[in-house]
Amino acid sequence: MKKLRFFILLLAFMCLFTSVAYAVSAETLDYGGCNIIYLRIEGHSGSIQNEADRYMIENGYADEDSIMLLVDTREREYYIDTSGRCIQLFPDKTLYRIEDSFLPYLKNNDWNGAGNTFFNSCISVIQNGNAPSSPNQTVIQALVSLAAGLLAGGLPLSKAKKDLISVRKKVSAYDYERRNSFALTRSTDTFLTRHVACVPIPRNDNRSGGGFSGSTMHSSGGHSFGGHGGKF
Amino acid sequence: MSTVIEYKCPHCGAILEFDPSLQQMRCPYCDSSFSVEDASQDVKIESEAAELDNEQFGSEGEGFGLYNCSSCGAEIIADETTAATHCPYCSSPVILTGRIADELKPDLIIPFEVSREEAKLALKKHFKDKKLLPKVFTDENHLDEIKGVYLPFWLFDTEASCDARYKTTKINTWTDGRNNYTETKEYAVDRSGTLGFDNIPVDALKNVENDLTESLEVFDISKAVPFNTAYLSGYFANRFDDKMEDCFRRAKERIVNSITSSVDSTVTGYSSVNRLSCNVRLYNTRSHYAMFPVWILNTSWRGQHYLFAMNGESGKFVGNLPLDKGRYWLKRIIYGLIIAAVIFIVWSFFSGRLPL
């Protein structure tokens, strides 16, 4: 009996001090043959990537075309997990932009706003094969394009402007050089020093191999996933 | 005392002028023509002229000369550089030999080959196909004056030698699969060379900018002839007021650039070349004094004066034109917006935001 009581007590302590994932809410949408999942949890064990993979495998999403946003509201971490066709459909740069669109909501603890933005972004990508940009990014891109355009706008006019100016000083006396009079009287080339710089070639540890255009991949439980995550 | 020369037509007594199309002296009234040599011997009339009375004009009159026009008797006041001019009353050509005699006499002269009419046509042609020239400029600007002027030039012949030192590098790269290697070899390179120059012109009038006369180059020196005052008849001419030594400085600048460029071009086969020093010496330098033909055209538009010039031998025409600022900025904004739109679309495409 004593041993049993000790075992129960130990189990209670383990439950108390071990962070176990607790799903607060899960929303799922099937759009264009893809599962779009938004899952909120409060705490998790291991890495958030493993937690996302585990959920995808246990719920059968890992075998289908799926994208899931997992948000841990307590640890203030998030992870976007992709599987199947969604790995190619959502490459890293697309995931970064989707992140940019919902991160402001996460930072303000607007969990529903983040979810809605995530769903809209994913739908947009599935519709067009692209992700919408955050408003800030679009404005910056537009302003930079405008500035570059206005600067470059003078280039097509430079010849027309130059045509108006025909009075210029001559730089050289090339027109008055005596023909074939140039004589090279000395020509010496003396070697001074030799220096060799050695730079190691960076190794590519990307498991996806060369030529893959999807997101950065990892494997879990015999399934392949793509994805990206971070803290907010 | 100075001398005034006029070339009078033996048939009608009018003043002969040098005709660029005939390359002869021609009477504008009876159309008689004479070779320059004949005119110099047979129809040249010299008369004495008095220097300006400084007591009458004060210090402002210093260097000016007072001459009598032999056609109408009017008094002509000319500054110290004027060698040929026209009577302001009867427009008769007057040549003031005191300004081009003895040591002031040019060695060579290139006679006018381009006529006044051709210069006027060249001005109109100069306005064509200028997209940013104000459209009203062509219609509204007025040709105030067109003058055929013999400008004084110093011509320089010289030999130049150049000793230059360079620091150069050769860069070689390779890889063994694990590392990238960059080998840099440094060299000290020395080059020396000589180059000859003939007839580098530098204008010898202080109030004429070098950039204007240099823009008119090249004057074909093979068309130069020994100086003869007959070529000045009907044109304006000035003697030099910029000393040969001062003008040589400008010629030297161009010579140094030329020979340095020639020597630089012999340093080949290197990844980078950096010139450390360059020493140019000039020797066997000779100078000539010459007069070159230039048509000067003055126009005005909206209170601004515009100066144009034409090489009287080759027909090369130069002169800065005004910019239509309104049209320039409108076009620049339109082009800018188009380019901005293209940049935005291409940027969006490459960042995966547009399904192109």
XYZ file of C-alpha atoms in Angstrom:
588
model
C 0.000 0.000 0.000
C 2.818 2.276 0.946
C 4.436 1.690 -2.434
C 1.161 2.461 -4.232
C 0.651 5.672 -2.267
C 4.242 6.706 -3.069
C 3.662 5.992 -6.769
C 0.435 8.049 -6.818
C 2.169 10.915 -5.046
C 5.063 10.797 -7.506
C 2.628 10.849 -10.405
C 0.870 13.869 -8.887
C 4.171 15.724 -8.567
C 5.118 14.867 -12.136
C 1.792 16.216 -13.356
C 2.332 19.367 -11.375
C 5.846 20.180 -12.535
C 5.662 18.944 -16.111
C 4.136 21.250 -18.704
C 1.554 19.280 -20.559
C -0.141 20.687 -23.633
C -3.651 21.769 -22.956
C -5.729 22.607 -26.010
C -7.736 25.748 -25.446
C -9.376 25.757 -28.853
C -8.976 24.249 -32.288
C -10.566 25.538 -35.482
C -10.376 23.677 -38.755
C -11.288 24.712 -42.261
C -11.154 22.586 -45.399
C -10.385 24.872 -48.330
C -9.223 23.901 -51.797
C -8.397 20.391 -50.661
C -6.204 21.695 -47.842
C -6.845 21.464 -44.122
C -6.279 24.815 -42.422
C -6.020 24.391 -38.660
C -5.693 27.021 -35.958
C -4.862 25.475 -32.588
C -4.373 27.342 -29.320
C -2.750 25.656 -26.334
C -1.567 26.753 -22.932
C 1.847 25.214 -22.324
C 3.546 22.253 -23.962
C 6.284 19.731 -23.336
C 9.350 19.540 -25.609
C 9.709 21.867 -28.536
C 6.731 23.567 -30.082
C 7.668 21.985 -33.420
C 7.348 18.493 -31.893
C 4.077 19.501 -30.312
C 2.749 20.630 -33.687
C 3.965 17.470 -35.428
C 2.404 15.301 -32.732
C -0.976 16.995 -33.118
C -0.837 16.687 -36.914
C 0.021 12.960 -36.718
C -2.483 12.084 -33.975
C -5.318 13.811 -35.804
C -4.478 12.411 -39.238
C -3.582 15.797 -40.771
C 0.022 14.656 -41.424
C -1.215 12.253 -44.118
C -3.144 14.992 -45.929
C -2.431 18.448 -47.373
C -2.495 20.513 -44.211
C -1.285 23.729 -42.686
C -1.626 24.427 -39.003
C -0.899 27.419 -36.833
C -0.146 26.313 -33.294
C -0.091 29.110 -30.721
C 0.998 28.573 -27.141
C -0.563 31.499 -25.334
C 1.299 30.784 -22.108
C 4.805 30.331 -23.507
C 4.029 32.981 -26.144
C 5.320 30.785 -28.931
C 3.848 29.871 -32.289
C 4.604 27.384 -35.025
C 3.228 26.903 -38.515
C 3.374 23.245 -39.552
C 2.774 22.092 -43.120
C 2.376 18.670 -44.629
C 1.735 17.093 -48.032
C 1.162 19.520 -50.882
C 1.115 22.456 -48.473
C 4.889 22.092 -47.990
C 5.406 23.264 -51.573
C 2.439 25.630 -51.572
C 3.772 27.475 -48.504
C 7.528 27.984 -48.964
C 9.565 29.744 -46.292
C 9.186 33.233 -47.711
C 5.402 32.780 -47.906
C 5.328 31.553 -44.315
C 7.334 34.611 -43.232
C 4.780 36.918 -44.815
C 1.869 35.037 -43.281
C 3.652 35.386 -39.940
C 4.066 39.118 -40.527
C 0.319 39.401 -41.067
C -0.839 37.687 -37.854
C 2.019 38.523 -35.453
C 0.664 42.008 -34.578
C -2.542 40.326 -33.356
C -0.645 37.772 -31.283
C 1.409 40.520 -29.688
C -1.853 42.201 -28.638
C -3.290 38.910 -27.345
C -5.983 39.109 -29.991
C -6.162 35.348 -30.540
C -9.290 35.481 -32.713
C -7.818 38.257 -34.859
C -4.664 36.201 -35.350
C -6.730 33.140 -36.300
C -8.888 35.041 -38.773
C -5.838 36.627 -40.363
C -4.140 33.244 -40.592
C -7.207 31.683 -42.263
C -7.543 34.587 -44.720
C -3.853 34.469 -45.566
C -3.934 30.730 -46.185
C -7.068 30.995 -48.325
C -5.412 33.759 -50.351
C -2.327 31.616 -50.928
C -4.380 28.571 -51.914
C -6.473 30.736 -54.281
C -3.581 32.541 -55.919
C -0.628 30.482 -54.913
C 0.562 33.559 -52.981
C 0.392 35.118 -49.567
C -0.900 38.609 -48.917
C 1.578 41.008 -47.500
C 1.167 42.947 -44.339
C -0.016 46.530 -44.947
C 3.271 47.935 -43.620
C 5.304 45.826 -45.982
C 3.235 46.906 -48.984
C 3.516 50.568 -48.054
C 7.289 50.295 -47.600
C 7.617 48.431 -50.903
C 5.487 51.061 -52.663
C 7.486 53.940 -51.178
C 10.835 52.362 -52.050
C 9.602 51.640 -55.590
C 8.370 55.218 -55.930
C 11.639 56.702 -54.694
C 13.678 54.440 -56.970
C 11.352 55.239 -59.869
C 11.602 58.997 -59.392
C 15.371 58.777 -59.175
C 15.601 56.551 -62.235
C 13.039 58.713 -64.072
C 15.822 61.112 -65.006
C 17.757 58.430 -66.878
C 15.607 58.310 -70.048
C 15.871 62.125 -70.195
C 19.601 62.336 -69.618
C 20.454 62.155 -73.336
C 17.857 64.795 -74.241
C 19.207 67.030 -71.471
C 22.788 66.414 -72.567
C 21.859 67.364 -76.158
C 21.241 70.940 -74.986
C 24.830 71.352 -73.797
C 27.452 71.411 -76.539
C 30.058 73.752 -75.021
C 32.567 71.628 -73.123
C 36.262 71.772 -72.365
C 38.454 69.156 -74.028
C 40.134 66.823 -71.600
C 43.021 65.656 -73.731
C 45.028 66.647 -76.786
C 44.201 63.375 -78.545
C 43.348 65.133 -81.839
C 46.826 66.651 -81.985
C 48.940 63.585 -81.231
C 51.512 62.997 -83.946
C 50.444 59.815 -85.713
C 52.351 56.673 -84.598
C 54.681 58.803 -82.504
C 54.045 57.014 -79.204
C 57.126 55.059 -78.150
C 57.318 52.900 -75.045
C 60.860 53.408 -73.758
C 60.674 51.415 -70.525
C 58.462 48.575 -69.395
C 59.244 46.633 -66.235
C 56.939 44.485 -64.125
C 58.416 43.473 -60.750
C 56.761 40.824 -58.605
C 56.420 41.996 -54.980
C 54.250 39.751 -52.814
C 51.874 36.806 -52.928
C 48.989 36.294 -50.548
C 46.494 33.404 -50.451
C 43.220 33.699 -48.576
C 41.335 30.506 -47.667
C 37.604 30.631 -46.907
C 35.758 27.412 -45.897
C 32.709 26.634 -48.046
C 29.608 26.780 -45.823
C 27.911 23.352 -45.557
C 24.285 23.077 -46.538
C 22.473 21.083 -43.822
C 19.051 21.518 -45.391
C 17.460 18.043 -45.418
C 15.286 18.926 -48.365
C 18.249 18.679 -50.723
C 19.079 20.821 -53.720
C 16.481 22.325 -55.960
C 13.631 22.055 -53.498
C 11.482 25.137 -53.546
C 9.186 24.477 -50.576
C 9.682 25.353 -46.926
C 12.472 24.049 -44.680
C 11.624 20.399 -43.949
C 11.887 18.055 -41.011
C 10.665 14.518 -40.289
C 8.685 13.245 -37.353
C 7.011 9.885 -36.743
C 7.715 8.775 -40.299
C 6.034 11.866 -41.758
C 7.582 14.862 -43.534
C 6.680 18.361 -42.419
C 7.535 21.871 -43.416
C 7.170 24.891 -41.245
C 8.480 27.775 -39.286
C 7.908 29.282 -35.900
C 9.018 31.743 -33.295
C 8.095 33.751 -30.236
C 5.900 36.811 -29.926
C 50.514 106.388 -85.645
C 48.856 103.312 -87.068
C 47.794 102.260 -90.557
C 44.334 101.484 -91.882
C 44.049 99.134 -94.856
C 41.137 98.922 -97.228
C 40.810 96.951 -100.429
C 38.958 99.074 -102.977
C 37.398 97.700 -106.132
C 39.221 99.213 -109.123
C 35.941 99.140 -111.080
C 33.463 100.789 -108.758
C 35.505 101.924 -105.737
C 33.538 99.832 -103.219
C 35.349 97.908 -100.508
C 36.252 94.319 -101.437
C 35.478 91.511 -99.022
C 36.857 87.988 -98.783
C 34.267 85.540 -100.153
C 34.418 82.073 -98.484
C 32.666 80.301 -101.368
C 35.017 81.757 -104.024
C 38.073 81.887 -101.746
C 38.723 85.236 -103.477
C 38.214 88.949 -102.851
C 34.826 89.981 -104.228
C 33.146 93.329 -104.731
C 29.638 93.149 -103.191
C 28.388 95.855 -105.582
C 29.782 95.061 -109.062
C 30.544 91.368 -108.334
C 34.142 91.674 -109.559
C 36.493 89.187 -107.976
C 40.253 89.138 -107.467
C 42.686 86.644 -106.036
C 44.002 87.436 -102.578
C 47.492 87.904 -104.009
C 46.301 90.347 -106.697
C 44.257 92.325 -104.214
C 47.220 92.599 -101.889
C 49.369 94.116 -104.631
C 46.997 96.137 -106.793
C 44.028 97.425 -104.819
C 45.360 97.826 -101.287
C 45.008 101.343 -99.924
C 46.836 102.302 -96.793
C 46.134 105.425 -94.794
C 47.490 106.828 -91.578
C 45.445 106.739 -88.413
C 45.865 108.560 -85.146
C 45.996 107.050 -81.670
C 43.257 108.245 -79.369
C 43.819 111.514 -77.618
C 44.010 110.532 -73.975
C 43.551 114.097 -72.828
C 40.103 114.026 -74.374
C 39.076 110.603 -73.077
C 41.129 110.352 -69.876
C 42.473 107.068 -68.528
C 39.467 105.184 -69.962
C 40.873 105.794 -73.410
C 44.168 104.061 -72.722
C 44.943 101.424 -75.333
C 42.167 102.584 -77.644
C 42.871 103.896 -81.141
C 41.097 106.521 -83.208
C 40.794 105.896 -86.935
C 39.137 107.589 -89.873
C 36.962 105.570 -92.200
C 38.218 106.246 -95.710
C 34.757 105.609 -97.166
C 32.672 108.047 -95.130
C 35.284 109.887 -93.058
C 33.694 108.918 -89.758
C 35.883 108.369 -86.731
C 36.223 104.780 -85.538
C 37.330 103.983 -82.004
C 38.777 100.513 -81.594
C 40.100 98.775 -78.475
C 43.654 97.515 -78.229
C 42.903 93.988 -79.514
C 40.760 94.950 -82.516
C 42.572 94.152 -85.762
C 39.647 94.236 -88.159
C 36.227 95.790 -87.796
C 33.482 97.622 -89.646
C 32.700 101.318 -89.739
C 29.648 101.725 -87.479
C 28.233 104.351 -89.855
C 28.766 102.987 -93.386
C 29.596 99.325 -92.490
C 32.750 99.416 -94.616
C 35.401 96.869 -93.596
C 38.425 98.407 -91.897
C 41.702 96.613 -91.119
C 43.965 98.119 -88.483
C 47.427 96.913 -89.393
C 49.125 98.287 -86.296
C 47.485 95.449 -84.338
C 48.819 92.740 -86.635
C 52.198 94.098 -87.707
C 55.744 93.057 -86.852
C 55.791 90.772 -83.782
C 51.992 90.889 -83.614
C 51.657 89.473 -87.116
C 50.174 85.970 -87.143
C 52.188 83.199 -88.797
C 49.148 81.460 -90.223
C 45.514 82.043 -91.001
C 42.749 79.620 -91.908
C 40.421 81.526 -94.250
C 36.650 81.316 -93.819
C 35.109 78.460 -95.789
C 31.600 78.667 -94.384
C 29.405 81.603 -95.406
C 27.149 83.757 -93.258
C 24.031 82.101 -94.763
C 25.338 78.660 -93.885
C 25.926 79.840 -90.321
C 22.310 81.067 -90.082
C 21.027 77.734 -91.407
C 23.238 75.882 -88.944
C 21.646 77.846 -86.088
C 18.164 76.662 -87.122
C 19.462 73.115 -87.505
C 20.985 73.356 -84.034
C 17.485 73.793 -82.561
C 16.087 70.701 -84.290
C 15.478 67.398 -82.484
C 16.097 68.938 -79.077
C 13.329 67.313 -77.041
C 13.789 69.468 -73.945
C 14.249 72.810 -75.715
C 11.332 75.166 -74.956
C 9.081 74.987 -78.016
C 8.635 78.747 -78.135
C 12.402 79.309 -78.094
C 12.791 78.503 -81.792
C 9.998 80.923 -82.753
C 10.566 83.678 -80.230
C 14.344 83.989 -79.986
C 15.845 86.738 -82.112
C 19.183 86.684 -83.860
C 20.692 89.895 -82.551
C 24.032 89.688 -84.272
C 26.081 87.447 -86.503
C 29.774 88.178 -86.824
C 32.538 86.487 -88.737
C 35.544 86.762 -86.452
C 39.147 85.705 -86.845
C 40.131 84.652 -83.341
C 43.805 84.600 -82.309
C 45.237 81.235 -81.244
C 48.592 80.055 -79.992
C 49.540 76.724 -81.550
C 52.010 74.475 -79.741
C 54.218 71.708 -81.087
C 55.998 69.656 -78.460
C 57.471 66.324 -77.487
C 56.364 64.819 -74.196
C 57.872 62.077 -72.093
C 56.164 60.361 -69.213
C 57.548 58.183 -66.399
C 54.814 56.433 -64.465
C 54.773 53.928 -61.613
C 51.858 51.651 -60.791
C 50.891 49.175 -58.111
C 49.023 46.307 -59.739
C 47.456 43.036 -58.633
C 46.656 39.720 -60.265
C 43.871 37.770 -58.580
C 43.411 34.050 -59.100
C 40.662 31.970 -57.443
C 40.107 28.213 -57.158
C 38.376 25.674 -54.931
C 39.120 22.147 -53.661
C 35.535 21.407 -52.657
C 36.023 22.272 -48.990
C 37.603 25.733 -49.258
C 37.618 28.665 -51.661
C 41.111 30.067 -52.292
C 41.971 33.578 -53.477
C 45.543 34.229 -54.520
C 46.589 37.897 -54.781
C 49.922 38.756 -56.379
C 51.186 42.328 -56.179
C 53.535 43.906 -58.699
C 55.440 47.183 -59.071
C 55.063 48.288 -62.674
C 57.111 51.019 -64.353
C 56.353 52.479 -67.740
C 57.997 55.282 -69.701
C 56.910 56.631 -73.038
C 57.241 59.538 -75.424
C 54.630 61.142 -77.610
C 54.695 64.018 -80.110
C 52.045 66.715 -80.501
C 51.457 69.185 -83.327
C 49.461 72.403 -83.409
C 47.560 72.211 -80.127
C 45.445 75.371 -80.247
C 44.735 77.600 -77.260
C 42.685 80.724 -77.808
C 44.652 83.872 -77.020
C 41.819 86.225 -76.093
C 41.178 86.682 -72.391
C 37.479 87.446 -72.785
C 36.771 84.288 -74.803
C 36.334 81.161 -72.710
C 38.490 78.155 -73.535
C 35.527 75.784 -73.379
C 33.822 77.617 -76.276
C 36.819 77.519 -78.607
C 37.749 73.962 -77.598
C 34.202 72.870 -78.416
C 34.742 74.162 -81.965
C 37.810 71.977 -82.537
C 39.220 70.524 -84.712
C 40.481 73.293 -87.040
C 42.128 71.655 -90.044
C 45.628 73.121 -89.960
C 46.367 71.773 -93.455
C 44.062 74.515 -94.731
C 46.123 77.240 -93.072
C 47.969 79.690 -95.320
C 50.594 82.357 -94.593
C 48.927 85.362 -93.034
C 47.638 88.033 -95.372
C 45.540 91.025 -94.269
C 43.275 90.571 -97.302
C 41.586 87.588 -95.606
C 40.386 89.927 -92.826
C 38.451 92.216 -95.166
C 34.759 91.964 -94.396
C 35.299 90.272 -91.046
C 36.192 91.145 -87.502
C 39.556 90.178 -86.069
C 41.354 90.491 -82.775
C 44.992 90.230 -81.894
C 46.042 88.194 -78.868
C 45.961 89.702 -75.385
C 46.766 86.446 -73.571
C 50.491 85.755 -73.485
C 51.906 82.615 -75.035
C 53.318 81.437 -71.675
C 49.904 81.712 -70.031
C 48.183 79.843 -72.837
C 50.792 77.086 -72.739
C 49.549 76.097 -69.278
C 46.229 75.073 -70.768
C 47.925 73.152 -73.581
C 50.092 71.358 -71.029
C 47.030 70.194 -69.089
C 45.715 68.480 -72.199
C 49.125 67.064 -73.141
C 49.580 65.534 -69.670
C 46.161 63.877 -69.874
C 46.931 62.529 -73.355
C 50.328 60.998 -72.681
C 49.265 59.647 -69.288
C 46.327 57.925 -70.934
C 48.619 56.449 -73.621
C 51.101 55.151 -71.042
C 48.262 53.808 -68.835
C 46.961 51.788 -71.779
C 50.208 49.775 -71.878
C 49.601 48.338 -68.390
C 47.550 45.271 -69.227
C 46.936 41.773 -67.901
C 46.218 42.801 -64.310
C 43.084 42.557 -62.175
C 43.623 46.032 -60.744
C 45.897 48.947 -61.640
C 46.587 51.879 -59.348
C 48.817 54.694 -60.641
C 51.143 55.843 -57.853
C 53.115 58.554 -59.634
C 53.452 60.176 -63.019
C 56.096 62.603 -64.165
C 55.594 64.373 -67.508
C 58.312 66.475 -69.168
C 57.924 68.585 -72.282
C 60.772 69.424 -74.627
C 61.364 70.755 -78.158
C 58.383 73.041 -77.652
C 57.609 75.545 -80.370
C 54.754 77.977 -80.731
C 52.992 79.605 -83.650
C 50.552 82.437 -83.750
C 47.511 81.858 -85.933
C 44.070 83.205 -86.675
C 41.123 80.814 -87.005
C 37.706 81.663 -88.476
C 34.670 81.583 -86.185
C 31.103 82.712 -86.738
C 29.687 84.226 -83.560
C 25.898 84.364 -83.275
C 24.158 86.233 -80.485
C 20.496 85.612 -79.813
C 18.177 86.766 -77.075
C 15.069 85.220 -75.569
C 13.042 86.534 -72.647
C 15.786 88.915 -71.595
C 18.543 86.279 -71.676
C 21.413 86.302 -74.163
C 22.566 83.110 -75.822
C 25.932 82.792 -77.526
C 26.486 80.343 -80.370
C 29.638 79.752 -82.356
C 30.486 77.975 -85.557
C 33.841 76.765 -86.796
C 34.292 78.869 -89.951
C 36.359 76.109 -91.552
C 34.610 72.829 -90.661
C 31.089 74.118 -89.972
C 30.920 72.572 -86.479
C 28.240 74.432 -84.511
C 28.094 74.763 -80.717
C 26.100 76.697 -78.139
C 24.229 75.810 -74.976
C 20.450 75.894 -75.143
C 17.876 76.564 -72.420
C 16.061 73.694 -70.687
C 12.270 73.534 -70.609
C 12.103 72.882 -66.864
C 8.330 72.369 -66.769
C 8.433 69.726 -69.505
C 11.526 68.126 -67.992
C 9.954 67.628 -64.567
C 6.597 66.542 -65.990
C 8.323 63.889 -68.118
C 10.560 62.896 -65.238
C 7.570 62.338 -62.959
C 5.704 60.347 -65.638
C 8.760 58.173 -66.375
C 9.395 57.895 -62.641
C 5.860 56.606 -61.970
C 6.101 54.102 -64.824
C 9.470 52.832 -63.583
C 8.155 52.742 -59.990
C 5.179 50.624 -61.121
C 7.486 48.230 -62.985
C 9.802 47.958 -59.952
C 6.822 47.319 -57.666
C 5.395 44.601 -59.935
C 8.761 42.884 -60.504
C 9.568 43.093 -56.794
C 6.186 41.613 -55.888
C 6.670 38.851 -58.452
C 10.084 37.838 -57.204
C 8.972 37.975 -53.579
C 6.176 35.539 -54.505
C 3.352 38.000 -54.041
C 2.017 38.108 -57.572
C 0.869 35.105 -59.626
C 2.613 36.131 -62.828
